[in-house]
Short mmCIF file of C-alpha atoms and ligand atoms in Angstrom, two decimals:
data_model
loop_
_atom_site.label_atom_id
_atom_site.label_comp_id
_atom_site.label_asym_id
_atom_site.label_seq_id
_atom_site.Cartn_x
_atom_site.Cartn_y
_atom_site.Cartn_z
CA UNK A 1 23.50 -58.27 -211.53
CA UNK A 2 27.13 -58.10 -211.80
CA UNK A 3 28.41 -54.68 -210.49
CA UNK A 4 32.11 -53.81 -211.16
CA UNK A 5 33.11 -50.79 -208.65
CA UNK A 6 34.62 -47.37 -209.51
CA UNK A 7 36.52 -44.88 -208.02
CA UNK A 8 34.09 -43.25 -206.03
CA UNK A 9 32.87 -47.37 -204.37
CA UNK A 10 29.85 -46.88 -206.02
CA UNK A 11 28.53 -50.45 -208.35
CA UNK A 12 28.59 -50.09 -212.12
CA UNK A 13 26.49 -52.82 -213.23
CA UNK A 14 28.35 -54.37 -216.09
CA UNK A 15 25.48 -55.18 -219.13
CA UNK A 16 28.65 -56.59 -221.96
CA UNK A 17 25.77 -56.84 -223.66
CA UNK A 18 26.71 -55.03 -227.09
CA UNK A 19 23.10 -54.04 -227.25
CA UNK A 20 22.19 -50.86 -229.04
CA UNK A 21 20.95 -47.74 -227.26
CA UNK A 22 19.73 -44.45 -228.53
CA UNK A 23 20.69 -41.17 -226.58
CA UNK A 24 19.02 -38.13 -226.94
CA UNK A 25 20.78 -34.73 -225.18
CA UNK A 26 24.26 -36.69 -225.66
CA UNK A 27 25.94 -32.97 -225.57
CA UNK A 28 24.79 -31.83 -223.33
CA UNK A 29 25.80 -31.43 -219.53
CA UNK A 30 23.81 -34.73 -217.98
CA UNK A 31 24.22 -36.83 -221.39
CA UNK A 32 28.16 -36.69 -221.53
CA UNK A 33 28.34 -38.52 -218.38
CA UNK A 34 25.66 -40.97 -219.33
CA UNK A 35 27.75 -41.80 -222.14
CA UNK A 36 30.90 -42.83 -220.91
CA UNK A 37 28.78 -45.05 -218.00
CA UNK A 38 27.14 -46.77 -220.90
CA UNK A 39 29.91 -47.42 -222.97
CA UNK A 40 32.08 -48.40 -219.89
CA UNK A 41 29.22 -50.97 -219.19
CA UNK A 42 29.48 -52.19 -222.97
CA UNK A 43 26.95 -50.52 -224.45
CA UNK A 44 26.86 -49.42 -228.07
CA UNK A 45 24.95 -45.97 -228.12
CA UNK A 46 23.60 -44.17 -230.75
CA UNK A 47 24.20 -40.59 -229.80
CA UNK A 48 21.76 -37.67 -230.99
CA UNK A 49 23.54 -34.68 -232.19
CA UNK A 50 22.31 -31.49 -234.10
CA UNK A 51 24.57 -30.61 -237.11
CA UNK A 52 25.85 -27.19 -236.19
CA UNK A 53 28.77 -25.06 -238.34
CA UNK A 54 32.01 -25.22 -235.83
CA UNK A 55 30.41 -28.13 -233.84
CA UNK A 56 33.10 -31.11 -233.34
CA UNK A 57 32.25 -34.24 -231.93
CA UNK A 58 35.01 -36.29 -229.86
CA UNK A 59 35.07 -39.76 -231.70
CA UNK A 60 34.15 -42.38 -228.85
CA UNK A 61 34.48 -45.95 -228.64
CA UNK A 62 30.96 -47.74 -228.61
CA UNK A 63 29.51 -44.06 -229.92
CA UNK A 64 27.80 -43.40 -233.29
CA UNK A 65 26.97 -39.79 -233.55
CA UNK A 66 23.17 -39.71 -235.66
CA UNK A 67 22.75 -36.25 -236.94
CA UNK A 68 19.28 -35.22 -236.39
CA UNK A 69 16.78 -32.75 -233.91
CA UNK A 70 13.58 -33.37 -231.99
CA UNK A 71 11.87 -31.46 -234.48
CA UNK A 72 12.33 -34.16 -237.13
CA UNK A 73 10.81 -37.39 -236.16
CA UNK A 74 11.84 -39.44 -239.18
CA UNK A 75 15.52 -38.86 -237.72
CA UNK A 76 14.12 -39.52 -234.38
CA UNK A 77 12.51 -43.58 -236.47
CA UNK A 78 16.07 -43.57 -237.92
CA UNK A 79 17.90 -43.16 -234.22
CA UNK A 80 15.40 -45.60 -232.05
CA UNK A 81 15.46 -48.25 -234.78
CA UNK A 82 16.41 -51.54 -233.58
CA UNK A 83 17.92 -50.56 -230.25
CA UNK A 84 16.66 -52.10 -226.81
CA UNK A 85 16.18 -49.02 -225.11
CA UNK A 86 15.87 -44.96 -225.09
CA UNK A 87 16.86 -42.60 -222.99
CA UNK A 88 15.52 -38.91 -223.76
CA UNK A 89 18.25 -36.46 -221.85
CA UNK A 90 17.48 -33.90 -224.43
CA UNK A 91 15.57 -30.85 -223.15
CA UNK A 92 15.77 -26.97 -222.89
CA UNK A 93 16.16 -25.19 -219.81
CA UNK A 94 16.38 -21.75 -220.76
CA UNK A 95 13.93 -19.94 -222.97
CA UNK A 96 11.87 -16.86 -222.70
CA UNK A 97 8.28 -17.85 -223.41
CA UNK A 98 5.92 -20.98 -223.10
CA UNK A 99 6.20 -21.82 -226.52
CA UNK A 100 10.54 -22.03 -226.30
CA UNK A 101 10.34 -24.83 -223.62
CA UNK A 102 7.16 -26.64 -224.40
CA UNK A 103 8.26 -27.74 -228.49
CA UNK A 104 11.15 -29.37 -227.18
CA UNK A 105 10.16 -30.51 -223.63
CA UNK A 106 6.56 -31.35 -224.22
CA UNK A 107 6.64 -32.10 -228.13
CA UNK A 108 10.57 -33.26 -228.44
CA UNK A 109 9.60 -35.79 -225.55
CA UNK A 110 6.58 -36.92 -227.52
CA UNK A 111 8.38 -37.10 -230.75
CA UNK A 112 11.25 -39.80 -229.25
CA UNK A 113 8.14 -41.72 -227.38
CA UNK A 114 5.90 -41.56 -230.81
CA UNK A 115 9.55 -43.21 -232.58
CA UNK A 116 10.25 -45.94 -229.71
CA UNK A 117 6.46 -47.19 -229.97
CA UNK A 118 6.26 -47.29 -233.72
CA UNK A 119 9.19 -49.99 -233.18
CA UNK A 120 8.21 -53.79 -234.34
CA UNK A 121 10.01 -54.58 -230.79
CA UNK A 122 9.58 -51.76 -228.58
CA UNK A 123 12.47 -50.77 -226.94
CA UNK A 124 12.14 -49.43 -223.27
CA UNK A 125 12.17 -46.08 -222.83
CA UNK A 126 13.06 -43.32 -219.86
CA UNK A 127 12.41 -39.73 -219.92
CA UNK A 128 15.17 -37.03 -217.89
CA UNK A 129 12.40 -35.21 -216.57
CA UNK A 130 12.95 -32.86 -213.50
CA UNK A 131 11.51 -32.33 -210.26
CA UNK A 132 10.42 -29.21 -211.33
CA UNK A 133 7.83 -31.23 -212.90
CA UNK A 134 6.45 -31.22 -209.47
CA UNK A 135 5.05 -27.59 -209.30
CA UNK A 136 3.71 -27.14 -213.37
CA UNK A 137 2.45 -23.83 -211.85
CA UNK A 138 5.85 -22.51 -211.41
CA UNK A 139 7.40 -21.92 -214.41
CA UNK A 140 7.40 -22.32 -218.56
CA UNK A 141 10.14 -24.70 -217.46
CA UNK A 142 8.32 -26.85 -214.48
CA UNK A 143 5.01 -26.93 -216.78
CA UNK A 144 6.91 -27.79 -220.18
CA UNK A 145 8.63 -30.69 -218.14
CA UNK A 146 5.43 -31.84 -216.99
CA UNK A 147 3.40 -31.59 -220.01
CA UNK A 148 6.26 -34.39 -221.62
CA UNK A 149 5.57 -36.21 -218.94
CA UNK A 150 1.75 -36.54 -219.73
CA UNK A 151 2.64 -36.56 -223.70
CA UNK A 152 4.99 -39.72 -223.10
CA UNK A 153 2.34 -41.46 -220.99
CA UNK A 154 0.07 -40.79 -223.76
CA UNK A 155 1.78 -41.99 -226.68
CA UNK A 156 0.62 -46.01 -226.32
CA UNK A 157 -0.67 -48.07 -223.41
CA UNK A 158 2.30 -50.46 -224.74
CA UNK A 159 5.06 -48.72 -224.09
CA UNK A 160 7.36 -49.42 -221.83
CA UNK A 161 8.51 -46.05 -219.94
CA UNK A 162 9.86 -44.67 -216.85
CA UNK A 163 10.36 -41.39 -215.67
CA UNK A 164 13.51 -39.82 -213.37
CA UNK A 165 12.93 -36.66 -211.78
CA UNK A 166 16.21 -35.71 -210.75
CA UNK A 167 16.52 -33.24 -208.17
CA UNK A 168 19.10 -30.00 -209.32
CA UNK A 169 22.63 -31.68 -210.55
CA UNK A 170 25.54 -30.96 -210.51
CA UNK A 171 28.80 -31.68 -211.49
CA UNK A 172 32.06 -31.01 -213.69
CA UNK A 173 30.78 -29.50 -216.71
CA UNK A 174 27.62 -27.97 -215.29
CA UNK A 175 26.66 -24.34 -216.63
CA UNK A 176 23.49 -23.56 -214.43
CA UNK A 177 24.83 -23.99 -210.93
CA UNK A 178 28.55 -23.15 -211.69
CA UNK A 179 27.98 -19.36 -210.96
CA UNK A 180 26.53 -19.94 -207.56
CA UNK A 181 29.73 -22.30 -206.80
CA UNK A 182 31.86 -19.83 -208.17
CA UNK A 183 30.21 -17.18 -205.79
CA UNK A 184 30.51 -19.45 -203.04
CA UNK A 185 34.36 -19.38 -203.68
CA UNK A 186 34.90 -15.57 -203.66
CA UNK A 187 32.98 -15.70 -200.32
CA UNK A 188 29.56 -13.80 -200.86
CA UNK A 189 26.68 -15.55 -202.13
CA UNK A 190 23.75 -12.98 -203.56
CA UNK A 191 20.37 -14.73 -202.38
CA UNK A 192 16.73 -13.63 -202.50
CA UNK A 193 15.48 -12.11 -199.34
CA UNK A 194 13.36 -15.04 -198.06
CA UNK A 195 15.25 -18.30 -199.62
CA UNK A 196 14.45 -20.32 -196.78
CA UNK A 197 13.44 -23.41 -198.40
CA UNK A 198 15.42 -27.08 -198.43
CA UNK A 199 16.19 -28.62 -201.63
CA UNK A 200 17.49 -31.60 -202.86
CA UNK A 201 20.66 -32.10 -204.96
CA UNK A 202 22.33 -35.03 -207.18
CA UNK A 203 25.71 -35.68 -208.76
CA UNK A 204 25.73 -36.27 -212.45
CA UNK A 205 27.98 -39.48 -211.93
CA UNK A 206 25.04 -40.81 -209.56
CA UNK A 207 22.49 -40.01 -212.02
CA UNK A 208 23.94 -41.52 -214.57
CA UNK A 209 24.65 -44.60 -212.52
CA UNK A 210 20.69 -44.53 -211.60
CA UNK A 211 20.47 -44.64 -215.27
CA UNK A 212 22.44 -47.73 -215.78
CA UNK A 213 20.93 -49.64 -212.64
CA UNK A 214 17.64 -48.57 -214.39
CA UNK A 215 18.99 -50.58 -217.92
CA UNK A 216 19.89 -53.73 -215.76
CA UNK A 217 16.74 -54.06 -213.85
CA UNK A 218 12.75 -54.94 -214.83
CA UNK A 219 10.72 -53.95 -213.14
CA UNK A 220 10.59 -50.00 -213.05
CA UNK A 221 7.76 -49.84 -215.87
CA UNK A 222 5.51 -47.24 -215.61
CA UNK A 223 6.74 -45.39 -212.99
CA UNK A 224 7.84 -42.13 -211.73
CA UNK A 225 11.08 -41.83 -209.64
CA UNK A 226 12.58 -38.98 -207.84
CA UNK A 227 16.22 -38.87 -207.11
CA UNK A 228 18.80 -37.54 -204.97
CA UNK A 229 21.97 -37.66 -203.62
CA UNK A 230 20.96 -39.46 -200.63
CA UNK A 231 21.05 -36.46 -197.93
CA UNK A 232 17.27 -37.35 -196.12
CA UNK A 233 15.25 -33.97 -195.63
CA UNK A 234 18.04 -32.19 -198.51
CA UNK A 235 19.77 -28.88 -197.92
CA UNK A 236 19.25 -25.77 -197.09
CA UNK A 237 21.38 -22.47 -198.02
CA UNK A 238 23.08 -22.09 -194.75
CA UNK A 239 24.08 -25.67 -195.02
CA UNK A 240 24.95 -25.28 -198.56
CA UNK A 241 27.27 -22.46 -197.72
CA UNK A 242 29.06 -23.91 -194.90
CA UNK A 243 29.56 -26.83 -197.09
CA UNK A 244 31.11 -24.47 -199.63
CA UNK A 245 33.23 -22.71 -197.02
CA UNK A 246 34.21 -25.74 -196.13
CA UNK A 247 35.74 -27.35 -199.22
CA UNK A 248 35.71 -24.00 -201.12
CA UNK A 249 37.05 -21.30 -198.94
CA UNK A 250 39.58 -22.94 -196.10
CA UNK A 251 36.60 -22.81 -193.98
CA UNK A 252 36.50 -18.93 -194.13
CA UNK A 253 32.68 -18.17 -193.64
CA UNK A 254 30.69 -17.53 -196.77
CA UNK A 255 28.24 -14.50 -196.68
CA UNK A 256 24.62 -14.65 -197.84
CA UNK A 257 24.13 -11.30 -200.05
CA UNK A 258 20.28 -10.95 -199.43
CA UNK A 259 18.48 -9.30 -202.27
CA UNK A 260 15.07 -8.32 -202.24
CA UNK A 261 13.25 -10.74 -204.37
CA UNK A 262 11.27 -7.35 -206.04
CA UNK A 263 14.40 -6.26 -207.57
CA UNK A 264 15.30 -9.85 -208.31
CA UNK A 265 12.12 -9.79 -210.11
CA UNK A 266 12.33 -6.53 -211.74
CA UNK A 267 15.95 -7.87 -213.26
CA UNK A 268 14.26 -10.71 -214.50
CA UNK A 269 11.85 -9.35 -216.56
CA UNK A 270 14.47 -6.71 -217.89
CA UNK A 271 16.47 -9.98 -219.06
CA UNK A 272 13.67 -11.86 -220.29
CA UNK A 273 12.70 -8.21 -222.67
CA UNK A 274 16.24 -8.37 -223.48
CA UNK A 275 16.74 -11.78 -224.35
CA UNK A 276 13.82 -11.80 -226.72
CA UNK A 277 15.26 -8.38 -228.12
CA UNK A 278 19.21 -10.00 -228.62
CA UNK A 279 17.65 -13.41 -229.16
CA UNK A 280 19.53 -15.24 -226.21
CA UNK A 281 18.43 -17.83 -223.82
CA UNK A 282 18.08 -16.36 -220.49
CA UNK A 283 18.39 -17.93 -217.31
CA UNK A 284 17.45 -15.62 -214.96
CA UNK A 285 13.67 -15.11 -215.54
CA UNK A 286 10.32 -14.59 -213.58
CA UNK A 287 9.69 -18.04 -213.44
CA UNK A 288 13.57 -19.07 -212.60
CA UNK A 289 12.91 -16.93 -209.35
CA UNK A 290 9.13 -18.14 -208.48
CA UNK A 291 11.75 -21.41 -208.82
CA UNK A 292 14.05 -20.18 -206.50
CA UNK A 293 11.90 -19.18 -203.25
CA UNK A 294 9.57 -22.18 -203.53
CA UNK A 295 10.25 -23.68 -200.28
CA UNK A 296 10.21 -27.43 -201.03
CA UNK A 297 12.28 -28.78 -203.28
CA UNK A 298 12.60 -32.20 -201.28
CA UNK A 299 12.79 -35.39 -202.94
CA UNK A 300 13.11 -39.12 -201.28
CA UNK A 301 14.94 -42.10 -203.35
CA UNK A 302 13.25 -44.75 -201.75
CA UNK A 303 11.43 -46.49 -203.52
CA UNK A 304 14.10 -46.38 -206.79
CA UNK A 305 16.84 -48.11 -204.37
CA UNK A 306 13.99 -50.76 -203.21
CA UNK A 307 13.55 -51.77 -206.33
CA UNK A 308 16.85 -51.44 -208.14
CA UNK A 309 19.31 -51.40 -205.26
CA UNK A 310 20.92 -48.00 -206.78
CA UNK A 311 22.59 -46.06 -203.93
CA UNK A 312 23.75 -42.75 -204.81
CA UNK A 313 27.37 -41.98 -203.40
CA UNK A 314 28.56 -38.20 -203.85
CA UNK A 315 27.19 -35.52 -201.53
CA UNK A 316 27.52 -31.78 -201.73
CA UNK A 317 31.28 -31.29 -200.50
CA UNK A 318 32.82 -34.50 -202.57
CA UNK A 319 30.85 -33.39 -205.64
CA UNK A 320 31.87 -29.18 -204.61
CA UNK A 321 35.75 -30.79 -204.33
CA UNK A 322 35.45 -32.75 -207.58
CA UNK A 323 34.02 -29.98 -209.87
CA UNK A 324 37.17 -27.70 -208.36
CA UNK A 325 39.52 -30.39 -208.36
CA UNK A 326 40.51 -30.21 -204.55
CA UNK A 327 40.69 -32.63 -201.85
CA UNK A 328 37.15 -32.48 -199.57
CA UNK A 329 38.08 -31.33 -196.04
CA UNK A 330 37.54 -33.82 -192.82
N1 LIG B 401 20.89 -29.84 -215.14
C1 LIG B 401 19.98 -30.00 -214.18
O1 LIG B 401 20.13 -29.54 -213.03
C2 LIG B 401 18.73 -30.80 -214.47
C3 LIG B 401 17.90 -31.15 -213.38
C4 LIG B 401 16.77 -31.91 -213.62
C5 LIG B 401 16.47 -32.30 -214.92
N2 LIG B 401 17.26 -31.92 -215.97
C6 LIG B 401 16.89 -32.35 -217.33
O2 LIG B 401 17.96 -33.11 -217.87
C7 LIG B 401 18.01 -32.92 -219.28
C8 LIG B 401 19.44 -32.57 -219.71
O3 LIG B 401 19.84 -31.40 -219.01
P1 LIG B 401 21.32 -30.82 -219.13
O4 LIG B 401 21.58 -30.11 -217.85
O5 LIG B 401 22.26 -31.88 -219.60
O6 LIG B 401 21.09 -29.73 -220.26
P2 LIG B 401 22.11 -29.18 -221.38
O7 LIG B 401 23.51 -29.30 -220.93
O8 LIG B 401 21.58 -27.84 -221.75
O9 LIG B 401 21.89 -30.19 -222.59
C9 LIG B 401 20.68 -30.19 -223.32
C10 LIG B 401 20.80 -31.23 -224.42
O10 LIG B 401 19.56 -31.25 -225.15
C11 LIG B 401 19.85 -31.06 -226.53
N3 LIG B 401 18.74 -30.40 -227.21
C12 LIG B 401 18.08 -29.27 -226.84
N4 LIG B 401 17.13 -28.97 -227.75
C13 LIG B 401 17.20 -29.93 -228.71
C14 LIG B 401 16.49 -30.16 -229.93
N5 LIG B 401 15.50 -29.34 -230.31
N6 LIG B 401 16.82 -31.23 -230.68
C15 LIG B 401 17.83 -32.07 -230.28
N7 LIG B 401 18.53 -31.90 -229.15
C16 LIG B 401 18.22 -30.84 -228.37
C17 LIG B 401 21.10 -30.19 -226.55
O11 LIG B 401 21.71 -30.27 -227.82
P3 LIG B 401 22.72 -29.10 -228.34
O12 LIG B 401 24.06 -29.45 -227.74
O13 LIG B 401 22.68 -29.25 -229.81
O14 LIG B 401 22.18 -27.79 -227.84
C18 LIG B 401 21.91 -30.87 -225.45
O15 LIG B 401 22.48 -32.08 -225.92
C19 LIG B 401 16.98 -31.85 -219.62
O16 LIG B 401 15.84 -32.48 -220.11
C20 LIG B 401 16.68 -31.19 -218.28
O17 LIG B 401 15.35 -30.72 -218.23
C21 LIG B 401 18.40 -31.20 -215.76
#
């Protein structure tokens, strides 16, 4: 594999294939930075993209926008049509009932599988699912992720698929953890009483590279593949926040606000009435916060390096400096 090395010393294996790829979730946070790997790597990507009024769409080399939803699987046959592989990014993460998250994450996912095996040559396929996927108990969100993952499986003992469960990301254009950054750099973090867990975190750029070390090797077939950023035994919120102070605050100590997770949960439920009143997509919810406590959020790379040789290369305080533009501190 021929790996040409970028800014941050991590190997970009270079495909110059020209082959076609489709792209699902290609606006989204995690499927901008797959895009300009894959088309850096030579790739000619057909990107996904819901027609919306106002909506513009930068004009990319190697990128043809393919106007369509996961709702509509002839679009979805039109978009996987003669391309080597699939990657489904798309997905909702915010929603206030079962139904919100499981047509998109459970039947979206099946949809784009359903197109990719009705293909004369089956293209491989991969599926952005999340560690939530983990705990299906947990949430709309963690079951909805799951439930794809069982409704891809399902769609034909032929095809090809793998699955990433990525551990939370983060990076430059991230809306979910960008509030608890921005917290971290005013100095006070509000935290449920009783967040004592250790989770595991990952760098878009790394995922995406995952992604692309995925595309150049066999070999990965029917598997399942947790990823992180490479910190063995992950993070917990006092490490998180001296981290932040760290890069974030001049190394002024950050202070854990705790609130009682009964008045978290009381919020929640206010937000989730309201957001089904107002018609918005909430984010903080009852399940978000069953989410939040759950105490392992762990994940182990292993056995995706073994067999692709993908190393991730951005921790917590490169990625924290990166996503505020500053230098990380010794
Ligand atoms: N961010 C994380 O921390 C994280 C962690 C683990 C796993 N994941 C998974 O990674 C995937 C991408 O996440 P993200 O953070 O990039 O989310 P995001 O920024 O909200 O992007 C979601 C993408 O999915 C598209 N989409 C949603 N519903 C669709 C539909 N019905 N038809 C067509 N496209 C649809 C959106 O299109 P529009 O632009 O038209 O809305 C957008 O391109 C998701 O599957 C998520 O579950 C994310």
């Amino acid at each position: 594999m021929l790996l040409q090395v970028d800014d941050f010393g991590r190997g970009l294996p270079v495909m110059q294939t020209n082959s076609v790829l489709a792209l699902t979730g290609a606006t989204g946070f995690i499927g901008a930075a797959l895009i300009s790997q894959l088309t850096a790597a030579g790739w000619r990507v057909r990107a996904l993209y819901r027609p919306q009024k106002g909506r513009v769409l930068q004009s990319l080399p190697g990128v043809q926008w393919f106007p369509g939803n996961l709702e509509n699987q002839e679009a979805l046959n039109a978009l996987v049509a003669g391309t080597q592989a699939v990657i489904h990014c798309a997905g909702v993460v915010r929603g206030t009932c079962r139904t919100d998250f499981d047509e998109v994450n459970e039947r979206g996912a099946q949809r784009v599988a359903l197109a990719a095996a009705s293909q004369p040559q089956m293209p491989r396929f991969l599926l952005i699912s999340s560690l939530a996927a983990r705990e299906p108990d947990l949430s709309h969100y963690a079951g909805s992720k799951w439930r794809g993952e069982c409704a891809v499986k399902a769609v034909s003992k032929n095809l090809r698929w793998t699955i990433f469960r990525p551990s939370a990301v983060f990076g430059p254009g991230d809306r979910e953890l960008l509030p608890l950054f921005r917290c971290i750099a005013k100095g006070f973090v509000p935290l449920p009483m009783g967040a004592y867990g250790r989770f595991s975190l990952i760098y878009v750029e790394d995922l995406s590279n995952a992604v692309m070390h995925w595309l150049a090797t066999d070999g990965c077939d029917g598997q399942t593949f947790e990823l992180h950023d490479g910190k063995k035994g992950g993070y917990d919120w006092d490490t998180v926040l001296t981290i932040g102070a760290r890069v974030l605050c001049a190394g002024k100590p950050v202070r854990r606000l705790p609130v009682p997770v009964s008045m978290l949960s009381l919020g929640a439920f206010a937000n989730t009435i309201s957001a089904r009143v107002f018609g918005y997509a909430p984010m903080l919810t009852p399940g978000k916060i069953r989410e939040l406590i759950h105490p392992d959020w762990v994940c182990d790379n292993f056995e995706f390096s073994r067999r692709t040789g993908w190393q991730p290369a951005i921790g917590l305080a490169q990625g924290l400096a990166s996503i505020f533009d500053q230098k990380p501190a010794a």
